[in-house]
């Protein structure tokens, strides 16, 4: 069975929008793009390289797919793993694309993703895709989060845990902190939320 792993750059107030540059995602009048750049160092580069070194396919929303497709096919020396991966794209509007190994999921997307998870193959990494992640959360399809939490608050933008969030428990299985104060945390789904009282 394949796992779905969400890899996300996250602000302290839970924003994941436009981390890499001013024009990456300006939807909703987001004006703070590029907020991870001052903190991205060799330490984080090594963490990312290790995470991308695992065998993986990609599971993406349409907008992130289009951003990736405009860059990675022309940069195989940087993104051999991304180009080699099968790209599963949740979209009811896009049905084909020239980027090789692209597969489009439409109609009942959660059911199709459940079927994907049951197949043999590499784990499915989700990058970006803030809106699509809400569908994954709402349908309890995320197995792990690989988070990089940056020491900034943004006060605006798309949040990782937004409208699709359900109550759930997770186990922290690994954590480390970069010299610039970025927390890298791996969390695995751990059943239902438990409550109590003091």
CSV table of C-alpha atoms in Angstrom, one decimal:
chain,number,residue,atom,x,y,z
A,1,UNK,CA,0.0,0.0,0.0
A,2,UNK,CA,1.3,3.5,-0.9
A,3,UNK,CA,1.4,6.3,1.6
A,4,UNK,CA,0.5,9.9,0.9
A,5,UNK,CA,3.1,12.3,2.3
A,6,UNK,CA,2.5,16.1,2.4
A,7,UNK,CA,5.8,18.0,2.2
A,8,UNK,CA,5.2,21.6,3.1
A,9,UNK,CA,7.0,24.9,4.0
A,10,UNK,CA,5.0,26.4,6.7
A,11,UNK,CA,4.9,29.7,8.6
A,12,UNK,CA,4.3,29.8,12.4
A,13,UNK,CA,0.7,30.8,11.7
A,14,UNK,CA,0.2,27.9,9.3
A,15,UNK,CA,0.5,29.6,5.9
A,16,UNK,CA,2.0,27.6,3.1
A,17,UNK,CA,1.3,30.0,0.1
A,18,UNK,CA,4.1,31.3,-2.2
A,19,UNK,CA,7.1,30.3,-0.1
A,20,UNK,CA,9.7,30.4,-3.0
A,21,UNK,CA,9.2,33.7,-4.7
A,22,UNK,CA,7.1,36.9,-5.1
A,23,UNK,CA,5.2,35.7,-8.1
A,24,UNK,CA,4.9,32.0,-7.3
A,25,UNK,CA,1.3,32.3,-6.1
A,26,UNK,CA,-0.3,35.7,-5.8
A,27,UNK,CA,-3.9,34.5,-5.7
A,28,UNK,CA,-6.1,36.2,-3.1
A,29,UNK,CA,-3.8,39.3,-3.4
A,30,UNK,CA,-1.0,37.5,-1.5
A,31,UNK,CA,2.0,39.9,-1.5
A,32,UNK,CA,4.5,38.1,0.8
A,33,UNK,CA,5.8,35.4,-1.6
A,34,UNK,CA,9.4,34.3,-1.1
A,35,UNK,CA,9.3,34.2,2.7
A,36,UNK,CA,11.4,31.1,3.1
A,37,UNK,CA,14.4,32.5,1.1
A,38,UNK,CA,16.2,34.3,3.9
A,39,UNK,CA,16.2,31.1,6.0
A,40,UNK,CA,17.0,28.5,3.3
A,41,UNK,CA,20.5,27.2,4.0
A,42,UNK,CA,22.7,24.2,3.3
A,43,UNK,CA,21.1,22.4,6.2
A,44,UNK,CA,17.6,22.6,4.6
A,45,UNK,CA,19.0,21.8,1.2
A,46,UNK,CA,20.4,18.5,2.7
A,47,UNK,CA,17.0,17.7,4.4
A,48,UNK,CA,15.2,18.3,1.1
A,49,UNK,CA,17.7,16.2,-0.9
A,50,UNK,CA,17.3,13.3,1.6
A,51,UNK,CA,13.5,13.5,1.3
A,52,UNK,CA,13.5,13.7,-2.5
A,53,UNK,CA,16.0,10.8,-2.6
A,54,UNK,CA,13.2,8.3,-1.6
A,55,UNK,CA,11.4,6.6,-4.5
A,56,UNK,CA,8.3,8.7,-5.1
A,57,UNK,CA,5.5,9.6,-7.4
A,58,UNK,CA,3.8,13.0,-7.2
A,59,UNK,CA,0.2,13.8,-6.3
A,60,UNK,CA,-0.6,17.4,-7.2
A,61,UNK,CA,-3.4,19.9,-7.6
A,62,UNK,CA,-3.7,21.5,-11.0
A,63,UNK,CA,-2.1,24.9,-10.2
A,64,UNK,CA,1.0,23.3,-8.6
A,65,UNK,CA,1.2,20.9,-11.6
A,66,UNK,CA,1.2,23.8,-14.0
A,67,UNK,CA,3.9,25.6,-12.0
A,68,UNK,CA,6.0,22.5,-12.0
A,69,UNK,CA,5.4,21.7,-15.6
A,70,UNK,CA,6.6,25.2,-16.6
A,71,UNK,CA,10.0,24.6,-15.0
A,72,UNK,CA,11.1,21.0,-14.3
A,73,UNK,CA,11.0,19.5,-17.8
A,74,UNK,CA,13.6,22.1,-18.9
A,75,UNK,CA,15.8,21.4,-15.8
A,76,UNK,CA,16.3,17.7,-15.7
A,77,UNK,CA,19.8,18.1,-14.1
A,78,UNK,CA,18.1,19.5,-11.0
A,79,UNK,CA,14.9,17.5,-11.0
A,80,UNK,CA,15.6,14.1,-12.4
A,81,UNK,CA,13.4,12.5,-9.7
A,82,UNK,CA,10.5,14.9,-10.4
A,83,UNK,CA,10.7,14.3,-14.2
A,84,UNK,CA,11.0,10.5,-13.7
A,85,UNK,CA,8.1,10.4,-11.3
A,86,UNK,CA,4.5,9.7,-12.4
A,87,UNK,CA,2.6,12.9,-11.9
A,88,UNK,CA,-1.0,12.3,-10.7
A,89,UNK,CA,-3.0,15.5,-11.1
A,90,UNK,CA,-6.4,16.2,-9.5
A,91,UNK,CA,-8.2,18.3,-12.1
A,92,UNK,CA,-11.7,18.5,-13.7
A,93,UNK,CA,-10.4,21.0,-16.3
A,94,UNK,CA,-7.0,19.6,-17.4
A,95,UNK,CA,-7.1,16.2,-19.1
A,96,UNK,CA,-3.8,16.0,-21.0
A,97,UNK,CA,-0.3,17.6,-21.0
A,98,UNK,CA,3.0,17.2,-22.9
A,99,UNK,CA,5.0,16.5,-19.7
A,100,UNK,CA,5.7,12.8,-19.8
A,101,UNK,CA,4.2,10.5,-17.1
A,102,UNK,CA,1.3,12.8,-16.3
A,103,UNK,CA,-2.0,11.2,-15.3
A,104,UNK,CA,-5.1,13.2,-14.7
A,105,UNK,CA,-7.7,12.3,-12.0
A,106,UNK,CA,-11.2,13.8,-12.4
A,107,UNK,CA,-14.7,12.9,-11.3
A,108,UNK,CA,-14.7,11.3,-7.9
A,109,UNK,CA,-11.1,12.2,-7.1
A,110,UNK,CA,-11.0,11.0,-3.4
A,111,UNK,CA,-12.2,7.5,-4.6
A,112,UNK,CA,-9.5,7.4,-7.3
A,113,UNK,CA,-6.9,8.4,-4.8
A,114,UNK,CA,-8.0,5.6,-2.4
A,115,UNK,CA,-7.5,3.2,-5.3
A,116,UNK,CA,-4.1,4.7,-6.0
A,117,UNK,CA,-3.1,4.1,-2.4
A,118,UNK,CA,-4.0,0.5,-2.6
A,119,UNK,CA,-1.8,-0.2,-5.6
A,120,UNK,CA,1.8,-1.3,-5.5
A,121,UNK,CA,4.3,1.5,-6.2
A,122,UNK,CA,6.3,4.3,-4.6
A,123,UNK,CA,4.8,6.7,-2.0
A,124,UNK,CA,2.9,9.7,-3.3
A,125,UNK,CA,4.4,13.1,-2.4
A,126,UNK,CA,2.2,16.2,-2.3
A,127,UNK,CA,4.0,19.5,-2.9
A,128,UNK,CA,2.3,22.9,-2.8
A,129,UNK,CA,-1.4,22.2,-3.8
A,130,UNK,CA,-2.9,24.1,-0.8
A,131,UNK,CA,-6.5,23.8,-2.1
A,132,UNK,CA,-6.2,20.2,-3.1
A,133,UNK,CA,-4.7,19.3,0.3
A,134,UNK,CA,-8.0,20.3,1.9
A,135,UNK,CA,-9.7,17.5,-0.1
A,136,UNK,CA,-7.1,15.0,1.1
A,137,UNK,CA,-7.5,16.1,4.7
A,138,UNK,CA,-11.3,16.1,4.6
A,139,UNK,CA,-11.2,12.5,3.3
A,140,UNK,CA,-8.5,11.4,5.8
A,141,UNK,CA,-6.1,10.4,3.0
A,142,UNK,CA,-2.8,11.9,4.4
A,143,UNK,CA,-0.5,9.4,6.1
A,144,UNK,CA,2.4,11.7,6.9
A,145,UNK,CA,3.5,15.3,7.1
A,146,UNK,CA,7.1,16.3,6.4
A,147,UNK,CA,6.9,19.9,7.6
A,148,UNK,CA,9.5,22.7,7.5
A,149,UNK,CA,8.2,25.3,10.0
A,150,UNK,CA,9.8,28.8,9.5
A,151,UNK,CA,10.1,31.4,12.4
A,152,UNK,CA,7.8,33.9,10.7
A,153,UNK,CA,4.2,34.9,10.8
A,154,UNK,CA,2.5,36.1,7.7
A,155,UNK,CA,-1.1,37.0,8.7
A,156,UNK,CA,-2.4,36.2,5.3
A,157,UNK,CA,-2.4,33.5,2.7
A,158,UNK,CA,-3.5,29.9,2.2
A,159,UNK,CA,-3.2,27.7,5.3
A,160,UNK,CA,-2.2,24.0,5.4
A,161,UNK,CA,-4.9,23.2,8.0
A,162,UNK,CA,-7.9,25.1,6.6
A,163,UNK,CA,-11.4,24.1,5.5
A,164,UNK,CA,-10.6,20.4,5.0
A,165,UNK,CA,-9.2,19.8,8.5
A,166,UNK,CA,-10.7,17.0,10.6
A,167,UNK,CA,-9.9,16.1,14.2
A,168,UNK,CA,-7.1,13.6,14.2
A,169,UNK,CA,-4.0,12.5,16.1
A,170,UNK,CA,-0.4,12.3,14.9
A,171,UNK,CA,2.9,11.0,16.2
A,172,UNK,CA,6.1,13.0,15.9
A,173,UNK,CA,8.6,10.5,14.6
A,174,UNK,CA,11.5,12.9,13.8
A,175,UNK,CA,12.5,16.5,14.4
A,176,UNK,CA,15.5,18.6,13.8
A,177,UNK,CA,16.2,22.4,13.8
A,178,UNK,CA,18.3,24.3,11.2
A,179,UNK,CA,20.9,26.9,12.3
A,180,UNK,CA,18.5,29.6,11.1
A,181,UNK,CA,15.7,28.3,13.3
A,182,UNK,CA,13.6,26.2,10.9
A,183,UNK,CA,12.0,23.2,12.5
A,184,UNK,CA,11.9,20.1,10.3
A,185,UNK,CA,9.2,17.7,11.7
A,186,UNK,CA,7.9,14.4,10.5
A,187,UNK,CA,4.5,13.4,11.8
A,188,UNK,CA,2.6,10.2,11.1
A,189,UNK,CA,-1.2,9.7,11.3
A,190,UNK,CA,-2.0,8.0,14.6
A,191,UNK,CA,-5.7,7.3,14.8
A,192,UNK,CA,-8.5,9.3,16.4
A,193,UNK,CA,-8.1,12.4,18.5
A,194,UNK,CA,-8.4,11.5,22.2
A,195,UNK,CA,-9.5,14.0,24.8
A,196,UNK,CA,-9.6,14.2,28.6
A,197,UNK,CA,-9.8,16.5,31.5
A,198,UNK,CA,-7.7,17.7,34.5
